[in-house]
Amino acid sequence: MEFVKAKYYVESELPLEKAAQVIAAEQSTGTWVDVSTKPSDLDARLAARVVGVDEEKGTCDIDFPLEIFEISNIPQFLATVAGNLFGLEPVKNVKLLDIELPKSFAREFKGPRFGIEGIRKLVGTERDGRPHIGTIIKPKVGLNPKQTADVAYDAAMGGCDLIKDDETLTDQKFCPMEERLSGIMEKLDSVKQETGRTVLYAHNITSGLDIVERAERAVEGGANMLMIDVLTSGFSAIQAVRAEQALKVPIHVHRTMHGALTRNPRHGIAMTVISKLTRLAGGDQLHTGTVSGKMERSVEELVAMNDFLKGGFHGLKNVFPVASGGIHPLCVEPEVKTLGNDLVIQAGGGIHGHPDGTVAGARAMRQALDAVMSKIPLKEYAKDHKELARAIGKWGGDVSWSEIYEHGN
Ligand code: RUB
């Protein structure tokens, strides 16, 4: 018999072993009382089993028989391994820490279409293998399509490999998506003609009702990358877009809202689980966090998660991890040192907030990366790279995130 294995952290008034059994029963063949409708052989086939408890760590391991799951159905999968258990009265806190899937189950998913190698081929970095530099167009919302396209052009000319919409920009009246797409792609075509470089634009197609139609319209309109907010739209949104054979562009996945699930160490769903499901669903790039940026993190979990995304997984392609949120040129070195070269380093405020504007901000990011790749100390490299020097002048101080938010930067 094959199983999906799930690891939980549990706090309960019940003894740990008993709490684990309550969870296993609720999430498979049981409920709070024996029911007369249950066939006598049912548990042997479909009951989830507690296979280990660690009293010291407060964790338990539960095996779910594979037959309990529908093939390729992530909503049903989550209802099983991450469903009612979070609200059971006697279970005070519970966190789904990790899942392990048998090959036969994982291989029913399409996984990423491009993976790291495929995206590197599009951008032309497969030989040098350097990290990619990306930007989030800022302000987050409010620019019209022309203003947005102008910012994209500047960022691309400054050296960005990837330009992306922010997670809250979709098809609002002030910036209709079709106009935004055509404006940006026109500018990126000019960048290609002027510099020979291909720059990707992750066009945010996140929506509830018509995400596949949006994806189709975007690709017809020339999009070279699509973007989806996975937790607000659901893993199935990625699966639905990935399933369309004609949509031959990579999918950039933003994890907005993840903190509601991931941040509390004692309750919720770990980012590791979200990463695994995103890879199954078909995301090519995924925001996983930073070692030096504005979002809260566990570096240990981040490193393990990025290693998972970059490594082998039942024959599915890998995923390009994205470090984003509060990044500026001085963050490039710690990010690369800890997370390696297969990394997209993204800066929004850290590019458009450069004292000399977007082109200089993008150049400063690339210069910081060049310094790291050639193992030259940043300050030395900045001596004849003025954009980097100006960025160091602005962001070189040792200030905490609270101070930055309180006093501005
Ligand atoms: C980036 C930004 C993104 C974060 C989200 O803007 O706010 O939405 O990447 O965080 P800026 P995460 O560069 O100005 O901070 O990537 O951790 O999900």
Tab-separated table of N, CA, C and O in Angstrom, residues 69-143:
chain	number	residue	atom	x	y	z
A	69	PHE	N	-7.117	9.717	-1.957
A	69	PHE	CA	-6.961	10.951	-2.741
A	69	PHE	C	-7.443	10.767	-4.175
A	69	PHE	O	-7.237	9.722	-4.786
A	70	GLU	N	-8.001	11.885	-4.698
A	70	GLU	CA	-8.297	11.913	-6.129
A	70	GLU	C	-7.027	12.368	-6.841
A	70	GLU	O	-6.330	13.275	-6.376
A	71	ILE	N	-6.750	11.758	-7.978
A	71	ILE	CA	-5.541	12.106	-8.740
A	71	ILE	C	-5.573	13.585	-9.144
A	71	ILE	O	-6.583	14.070	-9.644
A	72	SER	N	-4.480	14.283	-8.947
A	72	SER	CA	-4.264	15.663	-9.431
A	72	SER	C	-5.239	16.701	-8.890
A	72	SER	O	-5.379	17.764	-9.488
A	73	ASN	N	-5.930	16.411	-7.803
A	73	ASN	CA	-6.923	17.359	-7.290
A	73	ASN	C	-6.369	17.998	-6.002
A	73	ASN	O	-6.499	17.445	-4.915
A	74	ILE	N	-5.745	19.173	-6.150
A	74	ILE	CA	-5.103	19.815	-4.986
A	74	ILE	C	-6.140	20.294	-3.958
A	74	ILE	O	-5.914	20.138	-2.754
A	75	PRO	N	-7.289	20.857	-4.367
A	75	PRO	CA	-8.280	21.215	-3.341
A	75	PRO	C	-8.692	20.019	-2.487
A	75	PRO	O	-8.790	20.119	-1.254
A	76	GLN	N	-8.910	18.864	-3.105
A	76	GLN	CA	-9.298	17.671	-2.339
A	76	GLN	C	-8.132	17.203	-1.468
A	76	GLN	O	-8.316	16.782	-0.325
A	77	PHE	N	-6.930	17.323	-2.002
A	77	PHE	CA	-5.731	16.939	-1.234
A	77	PHE	C	-5.633	17.783	0.035
A	77	PHE	O	-5.417	17.270	1.142
A	78	LEU	N	-5.846	19.103	-0.126
A	78	LEU	CA	-5.742	19.997	1.032
A	78	LEU	C	-6.872	19.767	2.022
A	78	LEU	O	-6.673	19.832	3.235
A	79	ALA	N	-8.084	19.492	1.525
A	79	ALA	CA	-9.203	19.221	2.435
A	79	ALA	C	-8.881	18.001	3.303
A	79	ALA	O	-9.368	17.885	4.430
A	80	THR	N	-8.044	17.108	2.775
A	80	THR	CA	-7.695	15.900	3.519
A	80	THR	C	-6.536	16.143	4.492
A	80	THR	O	-6.685	15.927	5.689
A	81	VAL	N	-5.401	16.628	3.987
A	81	VAL	CA	-4.246	16.761	4.895
A	81	VAL	C	-4.254	18.078	5.659
A	81	VAL	O	-3.513	18.240	6.638
A	82	ALA	N	-5.080	19.031	5.231
A	82	ALA	CA	-5.073	20.357	5.880
A	82	ALA	C	-6.493	20.903	6.019
A	82	ALA	O	-6.735	22.089	5.799
A	83	GLY	N	-7.423	20.057	6.408
A	83	GLY	CA	-8.827	20.468	6.453
A	83	GLY	C	-9.335	20.816	7.836
A	83	GLY	O	-8.762	21.653	8.542
A	84	ASN	N	-10.411	20.138	8.259
A	84	ASN	CA	-11.075	20.412	9.542
A	84	ASN	C	-10.139	20.426	10.737
A	84	ASN	O	-10.420	21.044	11.752
A	85	LEU	N	-9.031	19.725	10.638
A	85	LEU	CA	-8.139	19.556	11.786
A	85	LEU	C	-7.750	20.880	12.432
A	85	LEU	O	-7.524	20.949	13.637
A	86	PHE	N	-7.691	21.956	11.618
A	86	PHE	CA	-7.255	23.251	12.164
A	86	PHE	C	-8.277	23.860	13.125
A	86	PHE	O	-7.953	24.771	13.875
A	87	GLY	N	-9.517	23.357	13.067
A	87	GLY	CA	-10.553	23.972	13.894
A	87	GLY	C	-11.110	23.066	14.977
A	87	GLY	O	-12.036	23.468	15.692
A	88	LEU	N	-10.577	21.876	15.136
A	88	LEU	CA	-11.126	20.951	16.136
A	88	LEU	C	-10.952	21.516	17.552
A	88	LEU	O	-9.857	21.963	17.918
A	89	GLU	N	-12.008	21.496	18.327
A	89	GLU	CA	-11.999	22.095	19.677
A	89	GLU	C	-10.824	21.623	20.546
A	89	GLU	O	-10.107	22.445	21.106
A	90	PRO	N	-10.599	20.314	20.673
A	90	PRO	CA	-9.541	19.881	21.598
A	90	PRO	C	-8.114	20.060	21.071
A	90	PRO	O	-7.164	19.893	21.824
A	91	VAL	N	-7.988	20.385	19.790
A	91	VAL	CA	-6.644	20.612	19.239
A	91	VAL	C	-6.412	22.123	19.228
A	91	VAL	O	-7.001	22.837	18.430
A	92	LYS	N	-5.591	22.611	20.123
A	92	LYS	CA	-5.483	24.062	20.314
A	92	LYS	C	-4.642	24.736	19.237
A	92	LYS	O	-4.935	25.838	18.800
A	93	ASN	N	-3.586	24.097	18.857
A	93	ASN	CA	-2.747	24.606	17.770
A	93	ASN	C	-2.268	23.422	16.952
A	93	ASN	O	-1.945	22.366	17.523
A	94	VAL	N	-2.222	23.601	15.656
A	94	VAL	CA	-1.682	22.528	14.812
A	94	VAL	C	-1.093	23.145	13.546
A	94	VAL	O	-1.690	24.051	12.951
A	95	LYS	N	0.105	22.698	13.192
A	95	LYS	CA	0.728	23.208	11.969
A	95	LYS	C	1.147	22.053	11.074
A	95	LYS	O	1.830	21.118	11.538
A	96	LEU	N	0.734	22.129	9.823
A	96	LEU	CA	1.191	21.137	8.843
A	96	LEU	C	2.597	21.552	8.424
A	96	LEU	O	2.787	22.580	7.768
A	97	LEU	N	3.576	20.761	8.827
A	97	LEU	CA	4.982	21.142	8.617
A	97	LEU	C	5.521	20.678	7.276
A	97	LEU	O	6.317	21.359	6.636
A	98	ASP	N	5.108	19.484	6.848
A	98	ASP	CA	5.699	18.946	5.611
A	98	ASP	C	4.818	17.824	5.073
A	98	ASP	O	4.034	17.225	5.824
A	99	ILE	N	4.959	17.569	3.783
A	99	ILE	CA	4.273	16.426	3.167
A	99	ILE	C	5.284	15.664	2.311
A	99	ILE	O	6.211	16.255	1.763
A	100	GLU	N	5.094	14.370	2.248
A	100	GLU	CA	5.909	13.540	1.342
A	100	GLU	C	4.958	12.767	0.463
A	100	GLU	O	3.987	12.178	0.965
A	101	LEU	N	5.244	12.763	-0.836
A	101	LEU	CA	4.298	12.155	-1.777
A	101	LEU	C	4.944	10.994	-2.500
A	101	LEU	O	6.105	11.102	-2.926
A	102	PRO	N	4.234	9.890	-2.687
A	102	PRO	CA	4.820	8.813	-3.484
A	102	PRO	C	4.942	9.234	-4.946
A	102	PRO	O	4.166	10.067	-5.431
A	103	LYS	N	5.903	8.648	-5.617
A	103	LYS	CA	6.176	8.998	-7.011
A	103	LYS	C	4.928	8.860	-7.877
A	103	LYS	O	4.619	9.721	-8.708
A	104	SER	N	4.196	7.767	-7.670
A	104	SER	CA	3.030	7.503	-8.536
A	104	SER	C	2.011	8.632	-8.426
A	104	SER	O	1.303	8.939	-9.383
A	105	PHE	N	1.931	9.278	-7.275
A	105	PHE	CA	0.992	10.387	-7.077
A	105	PHE	C	1.550	11.668	-7.697
A	105	PHE	O	0.864	12.360	-8.458
A	106	ALA	N	2.821	11.972	-7.387
A	106	ALA	CA	3.428	13.221	-7.863
A	106	ALA	C	3.477	13.259	-9.392
A	106	ALA	O	3.276	14.305	-10.002
A	107	ARG	N	3.697	12.114	-10.004
A	107	ARG	CA	3.890	12.102	-11.463
A	107	ARG	C	2.609	12.327	-12.246
A	107	ARG	O	2.642	12.529	-13.455
A	108	GLU	N	1.490	12.318	-11.575
A	108	GLU	CA	0.226	12.640	-12.253
A	108	GLU	C	0.079	14.152	-12.459
A	108	GLU	O	-0.802	14.604	-13.168
A	109	PHE	N	0.939	14.920	-11.808
A	109	PHE	CA	0.897	16.378	-11.976
A	109	PHE	C	1.835	16.786	-13.108
A	109	PHE	O	2.830	16.117	-13.357
A	110	LYS	N	1.515	17.931	-13.742
A	110	LYS	CA	2.362	18.355	-14.862
A	110	LYS	C	3.673	18.975	-14.395
A	110	LYS	O	4.682	18.875	-15.064
A	111	GLY	N	3.647	19.679	-13.248
A	111	GLY	CA	4.869	20.363	-12.806
A	111	GLY	C	5.202	21.522	-13.725
A	111	GLY	O	4.473	21.802	-14.681
A	112	PRO	N	6.334	22.191	-13.455
A	112	PRO	CA	6.715	23.357	-14.256
A	112	PRO	C	6.968	22.989	-15.722
A	112	PRO	O	7.503	21.919	-16.006
A	113	ARG	N	6.608	23.892	-16.627
A	113	ARG	CA	6.859	23.656	-18.055
A	113	ARG	C	8.309	24.012	-18.405
A	113	ARG	O	8.936	23.391	-19.257
A	114	PHE	N	8.857	25.042	-17.740
A	114	PHE	CA	10.187	25.541	-18.100
A	114	PHE	C	11.258	25.165	-17.079
A	114	PHE	O	12.332	24.713	-17.446
A	115	GLY	N	10.969	25.397	-15.815
A	115	GLY	CA	11.988	25.182	-14.799
A	115	GLY	C	13.124	26.192	-14.945
A	115	GLY	O	13.065	27.100	-15.784
A	116	ILE	N	14.165	26.011	-14.137
A	116	ILE	CA	15.265	26.992	-14.130
A	116	ILE	C	15.967	27.029	-15.489
A	116	ILE	O	16.204	28.080	-16.064
A	117	GLU	N	16.247	25.842	-16.031
A	117	GLU	CA	16.985	25.781	-17.308
A	117	GLU	C	16.192	26.444	-18.426
A	117	GLU	O	16.742	27.210	-19.224
A	118	GLY	N	14.891	26.170	-18.459
A	118	GLY	CA	14.049	26.737	-19.518
A	118	GLY	C	14.011	28.247	-19.444
A	118	GLY	O	14.078	28.940	-20.475
A	119	ILE	N	13.929	28.785	-18.235
A	119	ILE	CA	13.883	30.252	-18.086
A	119	ILE	C	15.251	30.853	-18.419
A	119	ILE	O	15.347	31.887	-19.084
A	120	ARG	N	16.303	30.166	-17.991
A	120	ARG	CA	17.649	30.667	-18.329
A	120	ARG	C	17.836	30.724	-19.850
A	120	ARG	O	18.455	31.659	-20.364
A	121	LYS	N	17.299	29.737	-20.567
A	121	LYS	CA	17.442	29.745	-22.034
A	121	LYS	C	16.744	30.963	-22.621
A	121	LYS	O	17.230	31.578	-23.572
A	122	LEU	N	15.568	31.295	-22.089
A	122	LEU	CA	14.838	32.455	-22.612
A	122	LEU	C	15.639	33.742	-22.409
A	122	LEU	O	15.676	34.611	-23.265
A	123	VAL	N	16.276	33.852	-21.242
A	123	VAL	CA	16.985	35.090	-20.898
A	123	VAL	C	18.427	35.085	-21.423
A	123	VAL	O	19.039	36.139	-21.616
A	124	GLY	N	18.958	33.874	-21.692
A	124	GLY	CA	20.324	33.783	-22.227
A	124	GLY	C	21.386	33.724	-21.141
A	124	GLY	O	22.509	34.207	-21.325
A	125	THR	N	21.057	33.153	-19.999
A	125	THR	CA	22.051	33.065	-18.914
A	125	THR	C	22.421	31.621	-18.599
A	125	THR	O	22.925	31.328	-17.518
A	126	GLU	N	22.127	30.718	-19.537
A	126	GLU	CA	22.394	29.304	-19.230
A	126	GLU	C	23.883	29.022	-19.107
A	126	GLU	O	24.288	28.124	-18.381
A	127	ARG	N	24.726	29.845	-19.785
A	127	ARG	CA	26.182	29.597	-19.695
A	127	ARG	C	26.774	30.131	-18.404
A	127	ARG	O	27.426	29.411	-17.664
A	128	ASP	N	26.533	31.431	-18.129
A	128	ASP	CA	27.197	31.991	-16.935
A	128	ASP	C	26.493	31.606	-15.636
A	128	ASP	O	27.086	31.628	-14.568
A	129	GLY	N	25.221	31.240	-15.726
A	129	GLY	CA	24.524	30.733	-14.549
A	129	GLY	C	24.378	31.726	-13.409
A	129	GLY	O	24.207	31.333	-12.261
A	130	ARG	N	24.423	33.017	-13.744
A	130	ARG	CA	24.308	34.011	-12.663
A	130	ARG	C	22.856	34.138	-12.192
A	130	ARG	O	21.924	33.756	-12.912
A	131	PRO	N	22.669	34.705	-10.987
A	131	PRO	CA	21.305	35.004	-10.557
A	131	PRO	C	20.656	36.022	-11.496
A	131	PRO	O	21.352	36.825	-12.127
A	132	HIS	N	19.356	35.991	-11.609
A	132	HIS	CA	18.634	36.992	-12.388
A	132	HIS	C	18.250	38.165	-11.496
A	132	HIS	O	18.010	37.981	-10.297
A	133	ILE	N	18.205	39.334	-12.097
A	133	ILE	CA	17.752	40.522	-11.353
A	133	ILE	C	16.366	40.912	-11.887
A	133	ILE	O	16.166	41.038	-13.097
A	134	GLY	N	15.437	41.073	-10.958
A	134	GLY	CA	14.083	41.451	-11.366
A	134	GLY	C	13.632	42.709	-10.663
A	134	GLY	O	14.245	43.147	-9.688
A	135	THR	N	12.552	43.285	-11.188
A	135	THR	CA	11.950	44.409	-10.464
A	135	THR	C	10.434	44.301	-10.451
A	135	THR	O	9.833	43.746	-11.373
A	136	ILE	N	9.873	44.820	-9.380
A	136	ILE	CA	8.422	44.957	-9.257
A	136	ILE	C	8.160	46.421	-9.585
A	136	ILE	O	8.765	47.307	-8.958
A	137	ILE	N	7.272	46.684	-10.541
A	137	ILE	CA	7.009	48.081	-10.882
A	137	ILE	C	6.343	48.752	-9.687
A	137	ILE	O	5.400	48.226	-9.112
A	138	LYS	N	6.878	49.892	-9.291
A	138	LYS	CA	6.312	50.670	-8.185
A	138	LYS	C	5.982	52.059	-8.706
A	138	LYS	O	6.685	52.549	-9.586
A	139	PRO	N	5.004	52.774	-8.205
A	139	PRO	CA	4.105	52.358	-7.131
A	139	PRO	C	3.329	51.092	-7.495
A	139	PRO	O	3.065	50.821	-8.682
A	140	LYS	N	2.970	50.385	-6.438
A	140	LYS	CA	2.245	49.105	-6.551
A	140	LYS	C	1.016	49.218	-7.455
A	140	LYS	O	0.752	48.372	-8.288
A	141	VAL	N	0.238	50.259	-7.240
A	141	VAL	CA	-0.946	50.514	-8.077
A	141	VAL	C	-1.014	51.999	-8.376
A	141	VAL	O	-0.468	52.801	-7.626
A	142	GLY	N	-1.693	52.344	-9.460
A	142	GLY	CA	-1.989	53.750	-9.717
A	142	GLY	C	-1.392	54.323	-10.982
A	142	GLY	O	-1.901	55.303	-11.515
A	143	LEU	N	-0.309	53.714	-11.495
A	143	LEU	CA	0.251	54.216	-12.748
A	143	LEU	C	-0.671	53.801	-13.898
A	143	LEU	O	-1.291	52.741	-13.843
